[in-house]
Structures are given as C-alpha cells and as structure tokens.
XYZ file of C-alpha atoms in Angstrom:
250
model
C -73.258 191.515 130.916
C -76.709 192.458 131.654
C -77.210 197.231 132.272
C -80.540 196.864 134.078
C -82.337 194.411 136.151
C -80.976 191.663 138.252
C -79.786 189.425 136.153
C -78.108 186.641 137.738
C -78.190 188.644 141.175
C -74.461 189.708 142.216
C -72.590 187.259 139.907
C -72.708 190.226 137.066
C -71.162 192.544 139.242
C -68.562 189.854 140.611
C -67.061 189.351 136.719
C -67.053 193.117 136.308
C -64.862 193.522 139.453
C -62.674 190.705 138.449
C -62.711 191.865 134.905
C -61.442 195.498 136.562
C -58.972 193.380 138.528
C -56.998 191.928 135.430
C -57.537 195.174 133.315
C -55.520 196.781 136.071
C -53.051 194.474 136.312
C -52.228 194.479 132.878
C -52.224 197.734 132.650
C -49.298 198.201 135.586
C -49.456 201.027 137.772
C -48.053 204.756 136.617
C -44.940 206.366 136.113
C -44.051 206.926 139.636
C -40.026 207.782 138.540
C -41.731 211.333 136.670
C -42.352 212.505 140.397
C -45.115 214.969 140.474
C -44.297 218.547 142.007
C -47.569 218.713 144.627
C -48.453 222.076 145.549
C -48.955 222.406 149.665
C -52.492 222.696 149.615
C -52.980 219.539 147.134
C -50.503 217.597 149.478
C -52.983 218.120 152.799
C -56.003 217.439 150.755
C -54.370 214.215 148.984
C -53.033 213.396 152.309
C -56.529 213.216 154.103
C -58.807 211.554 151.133
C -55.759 208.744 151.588
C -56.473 208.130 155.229
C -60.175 208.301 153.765
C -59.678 205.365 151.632
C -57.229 203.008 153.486
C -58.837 200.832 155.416
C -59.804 197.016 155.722
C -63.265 197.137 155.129
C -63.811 194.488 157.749
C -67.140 195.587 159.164
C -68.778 196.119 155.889
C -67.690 192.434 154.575
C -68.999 191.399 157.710
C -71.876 192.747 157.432
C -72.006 191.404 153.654
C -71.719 188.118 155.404
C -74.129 188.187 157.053
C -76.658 189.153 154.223
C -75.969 185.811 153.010
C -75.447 186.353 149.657
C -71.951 184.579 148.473
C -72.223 186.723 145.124
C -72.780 189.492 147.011
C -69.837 189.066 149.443
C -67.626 188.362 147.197
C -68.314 191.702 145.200
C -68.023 193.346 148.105
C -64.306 192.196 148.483
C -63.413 193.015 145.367
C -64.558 195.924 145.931
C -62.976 196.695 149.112
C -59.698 195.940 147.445
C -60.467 198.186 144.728
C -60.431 200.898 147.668
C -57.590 199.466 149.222
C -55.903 200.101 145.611
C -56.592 203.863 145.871
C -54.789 204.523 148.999
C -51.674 202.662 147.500
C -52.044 204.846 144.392
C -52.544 207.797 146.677
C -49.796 207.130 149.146
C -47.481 206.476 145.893
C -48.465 209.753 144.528
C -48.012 211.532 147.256
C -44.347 210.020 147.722
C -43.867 210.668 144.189
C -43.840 214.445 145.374
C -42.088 214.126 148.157
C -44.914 213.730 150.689
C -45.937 211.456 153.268
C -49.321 209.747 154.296
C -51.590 211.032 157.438
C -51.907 208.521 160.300
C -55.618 209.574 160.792
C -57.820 212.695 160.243
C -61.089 212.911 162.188
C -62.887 213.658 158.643
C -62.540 209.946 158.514
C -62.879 208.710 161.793
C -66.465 210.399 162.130
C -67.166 208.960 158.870
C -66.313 205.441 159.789
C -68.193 205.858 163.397
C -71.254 206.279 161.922
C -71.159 203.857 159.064
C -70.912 201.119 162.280
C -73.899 202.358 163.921
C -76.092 199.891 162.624
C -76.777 197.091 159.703
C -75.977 196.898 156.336
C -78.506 199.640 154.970
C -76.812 202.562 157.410
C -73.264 201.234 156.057
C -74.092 201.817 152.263
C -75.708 205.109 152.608
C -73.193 207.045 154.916
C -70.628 204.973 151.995
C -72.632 206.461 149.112
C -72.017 209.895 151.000
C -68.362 209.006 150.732
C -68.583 207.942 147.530
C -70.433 210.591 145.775
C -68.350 213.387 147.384
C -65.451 211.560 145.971
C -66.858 211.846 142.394
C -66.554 215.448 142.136
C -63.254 215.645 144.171
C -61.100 213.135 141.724
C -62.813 214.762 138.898
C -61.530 217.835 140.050
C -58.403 216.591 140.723
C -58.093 215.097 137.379
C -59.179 218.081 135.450
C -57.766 220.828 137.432
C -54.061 218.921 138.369
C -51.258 221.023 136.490
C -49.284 217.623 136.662
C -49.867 214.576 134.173
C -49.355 211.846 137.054
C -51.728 213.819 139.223
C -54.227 213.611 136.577
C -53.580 209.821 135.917
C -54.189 209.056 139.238
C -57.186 210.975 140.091
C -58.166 209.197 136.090
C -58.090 205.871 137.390
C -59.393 206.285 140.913
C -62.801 208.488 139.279
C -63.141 205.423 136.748
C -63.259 203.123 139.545
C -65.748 205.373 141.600
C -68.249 205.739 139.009
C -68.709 202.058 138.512
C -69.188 201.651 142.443
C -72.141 204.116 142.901
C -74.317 201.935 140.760
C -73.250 198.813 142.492
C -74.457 200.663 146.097
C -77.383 201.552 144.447
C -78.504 198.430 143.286
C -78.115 197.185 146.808
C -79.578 199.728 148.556
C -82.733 199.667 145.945
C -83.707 196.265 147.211
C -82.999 196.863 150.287
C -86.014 199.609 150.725
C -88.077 197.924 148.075
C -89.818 196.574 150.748
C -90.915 199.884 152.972
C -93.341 201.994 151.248
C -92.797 204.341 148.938
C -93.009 207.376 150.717
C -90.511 206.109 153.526
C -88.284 204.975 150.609
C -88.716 208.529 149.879
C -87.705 209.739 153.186
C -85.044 207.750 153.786
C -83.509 209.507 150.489
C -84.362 212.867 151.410
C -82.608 212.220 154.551
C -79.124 210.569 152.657
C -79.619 213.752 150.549
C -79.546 216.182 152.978
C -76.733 214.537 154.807
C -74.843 214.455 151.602
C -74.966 217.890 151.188
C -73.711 218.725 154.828
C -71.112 216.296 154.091
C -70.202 218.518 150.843
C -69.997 221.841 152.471
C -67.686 220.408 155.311
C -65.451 219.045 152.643
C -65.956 222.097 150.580
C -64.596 223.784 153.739
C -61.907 221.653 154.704
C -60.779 221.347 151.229
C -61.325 224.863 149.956
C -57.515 225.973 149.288
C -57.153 222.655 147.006
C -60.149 223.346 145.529
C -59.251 226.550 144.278
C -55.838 225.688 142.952
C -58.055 223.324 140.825
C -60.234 225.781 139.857
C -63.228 224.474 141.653
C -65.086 227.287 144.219
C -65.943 225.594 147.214
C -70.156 226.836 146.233
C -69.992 224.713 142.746
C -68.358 221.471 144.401
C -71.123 221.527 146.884
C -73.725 222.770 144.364
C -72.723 220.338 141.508
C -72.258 217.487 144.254
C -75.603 217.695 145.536
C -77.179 218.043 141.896
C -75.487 214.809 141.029
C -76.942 213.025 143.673
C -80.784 213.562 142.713
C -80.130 210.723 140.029
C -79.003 208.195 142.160
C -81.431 208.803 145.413
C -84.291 208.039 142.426
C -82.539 204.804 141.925
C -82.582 203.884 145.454
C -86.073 204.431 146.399
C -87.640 203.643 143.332
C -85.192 200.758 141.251
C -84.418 199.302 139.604
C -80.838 199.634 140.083
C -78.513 199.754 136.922
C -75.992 196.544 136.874
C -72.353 196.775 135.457
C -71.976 199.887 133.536
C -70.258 203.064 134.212
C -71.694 206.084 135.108
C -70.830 209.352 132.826
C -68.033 211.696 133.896
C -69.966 214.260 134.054
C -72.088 212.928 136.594
C-alpha cells in the first residue's frame, strides 16, 4: 500500500476501506449488555452528532458518479457505509444508556443544504468541515468519557475519521491542482475560515458536553482550527497522502 502519491489512483484507498470492512467485522461490535450510564448533557450532544452522521450519502455518490472514476466511486461507498456504521454505533450507545436517537437537528440540516449547493469540490470541503470538527469531538469523547463503552465507541469512530481526512484531501488536492496557486490558496483560506465558524457554533451548542469532558469550549475551537492548517496545505499544494492514518493528536 503506497503513503504518498497516486499510486494506482483510488484502487489503494478501495483495499484500505475493504480491508477496514473485514477488520470490523471480525472484530464484532462492543459490549452493548455493560450499558453505559450517559450523563444528560452527553446524551443531547451524542444525540445530535447521530442525526449528523446517519444519512444515505446519495448525493455525494452521485456526484462520485459522475466524476467517472469507478475506483473512486466505489471508495466513496465504502466510505459512506463507514458513516452509516457510526450512527448505528451511536444510536446503540445511546440505547445502551437508556436514550433515544433525534429525528433531525438543524445543525445538520444546514450542513447538508450547503454541501448540495453545487459539484463535487463544494461537497468535500463543507464534508472536511464536518469531518475535522468531528476529530476533536470523538477524541474528546474518548478521552474525557467516565464510561469504558463510551470511550470504545468514540475509539473506533476517531480511528475511522482520521483515515477519511486524508482520503478528502487527496481528492480535493487534484481537484484545485489545476487553478493557480494563489486561488488554491484562497479557496483554503476560505474552508479555513468557515471551519472555524463551524467550531465555535459547535463549541456553543456543545459547550455543557464539552465541559463534562474536560474540554473548554476556547481549546476545542482553538485546537480544531490549529489542526486544520496541515491539511488546507495538502489541499492546495499536494500531494495528498494515500492510505495511512493520521496521528491522534492531530
């Protein structure tokens, strides 16, 4: 499996997926029978990064489609059922404490508006907001969780994460690599600054979780927008990293 470079395009990324895919399976899921006592205020925040991550993904394979690229769209399945996989986890979780899922929450909705707006390129870089905010959420979750299971699951869903963000960036790379480099520049300036409104509103919205996991609302959005410097560099100026997971930390 290649770390850098193309490669053979998206067929690297497709064996990783699928190599994910059985890992998990023979792994099973968690102990769901421990139950996990969920304070309030981690119940509401679990509750609306579940509606967050359920969903069919059906405009974003279409849009993969239409790319025409069959490696390409067939990573992105894999990866939408990856996603699909954290809103089981999460709606298991949260019945493991007693608690049910969220229909909707307009966090989500606004989210998913704009991702439609326009072609592939808008999709993955209102996603990458998504998915870098979730980075420092689940690794809060996992560190700061009094509960084992909570941990687990926040584990698991952070591992999967931290693989995607360099499989968006790799896409996203060559799709600027043909503007020049000072609109490459601006386009990541602009995901940047979006990103970091998109912190503070979470910050906001989940600020009582936050601080039951020992996170202030200022160092998720301060350490969320740090972390993102790295990756707006591998957009606009590639190339991309292939298959290999990005440091917890990050």
């Amino acid at each position: 499996m290649i770390k850098n470079g193309h490669g053979d395009g998206y067929e690297d990324w497709v064996r990783d997926f699928e190599a994910e895919r059985e890992r998990r399976a023979a792994l099973g899921d968690p102990g769901w029978e421990r139950g996990a006592p969920l304070p309030a205020e981690i119940v509401r925040s679990l509750q609306k990064f579940q509606v967050g991550e359920d969903g069919d993904g059906s405009a974003l394979i279409g849009k993969a489609d239409r790319a025409g690229d069959a490696a390409y769209s067939r990573a992105i399945r894999l990866f939408v059922a990856e996603e699909q996989n954290h809103a089981r986890l999460l709606a298991l979780l949260l019945a493991a404490g007693g608690a049910g899922t969220l229909p909707g929450h307009w966090s989500d909705a606004a989210f998913v508006r704009l991702r439609r707006l326009l072609g592939l390129r808008v999709e993955l870089l209102v996603l990458m907001v998504a998915e870098v905010v979730a980075l420092r959420y689940y690794r809060a979750v996992r560190d700061g969780a009094a509960d084992p299971l909570v941990s687990e699951v926040a584990g698991r869903i952070l591992a999967d994460e931290e693989r995607h963000v360099p499989f968006h960036c790799l896409r996203l790379a060559e799709g600027l690599a043909g503007l020049p480099r000072p609109a490459r520049r601006a386009v990541t300036g602009g995901w940047r600054v979006l990103l970091l409104g998109a912190a503070v509103v979470v910050a906001a919205d989940h600020g009582p979780a936050l601080r039951a996991l020992g996170v202030s609302r200022r160092s998720f959005v301060r350490e969320t927008f740090r972390s993102s410097a790295a990756m707006a560099r591998a957009m606009a100026d590639g190339p991309a990293a292939g298959p290999v997971r990005t440091p917890a930390g990050v």
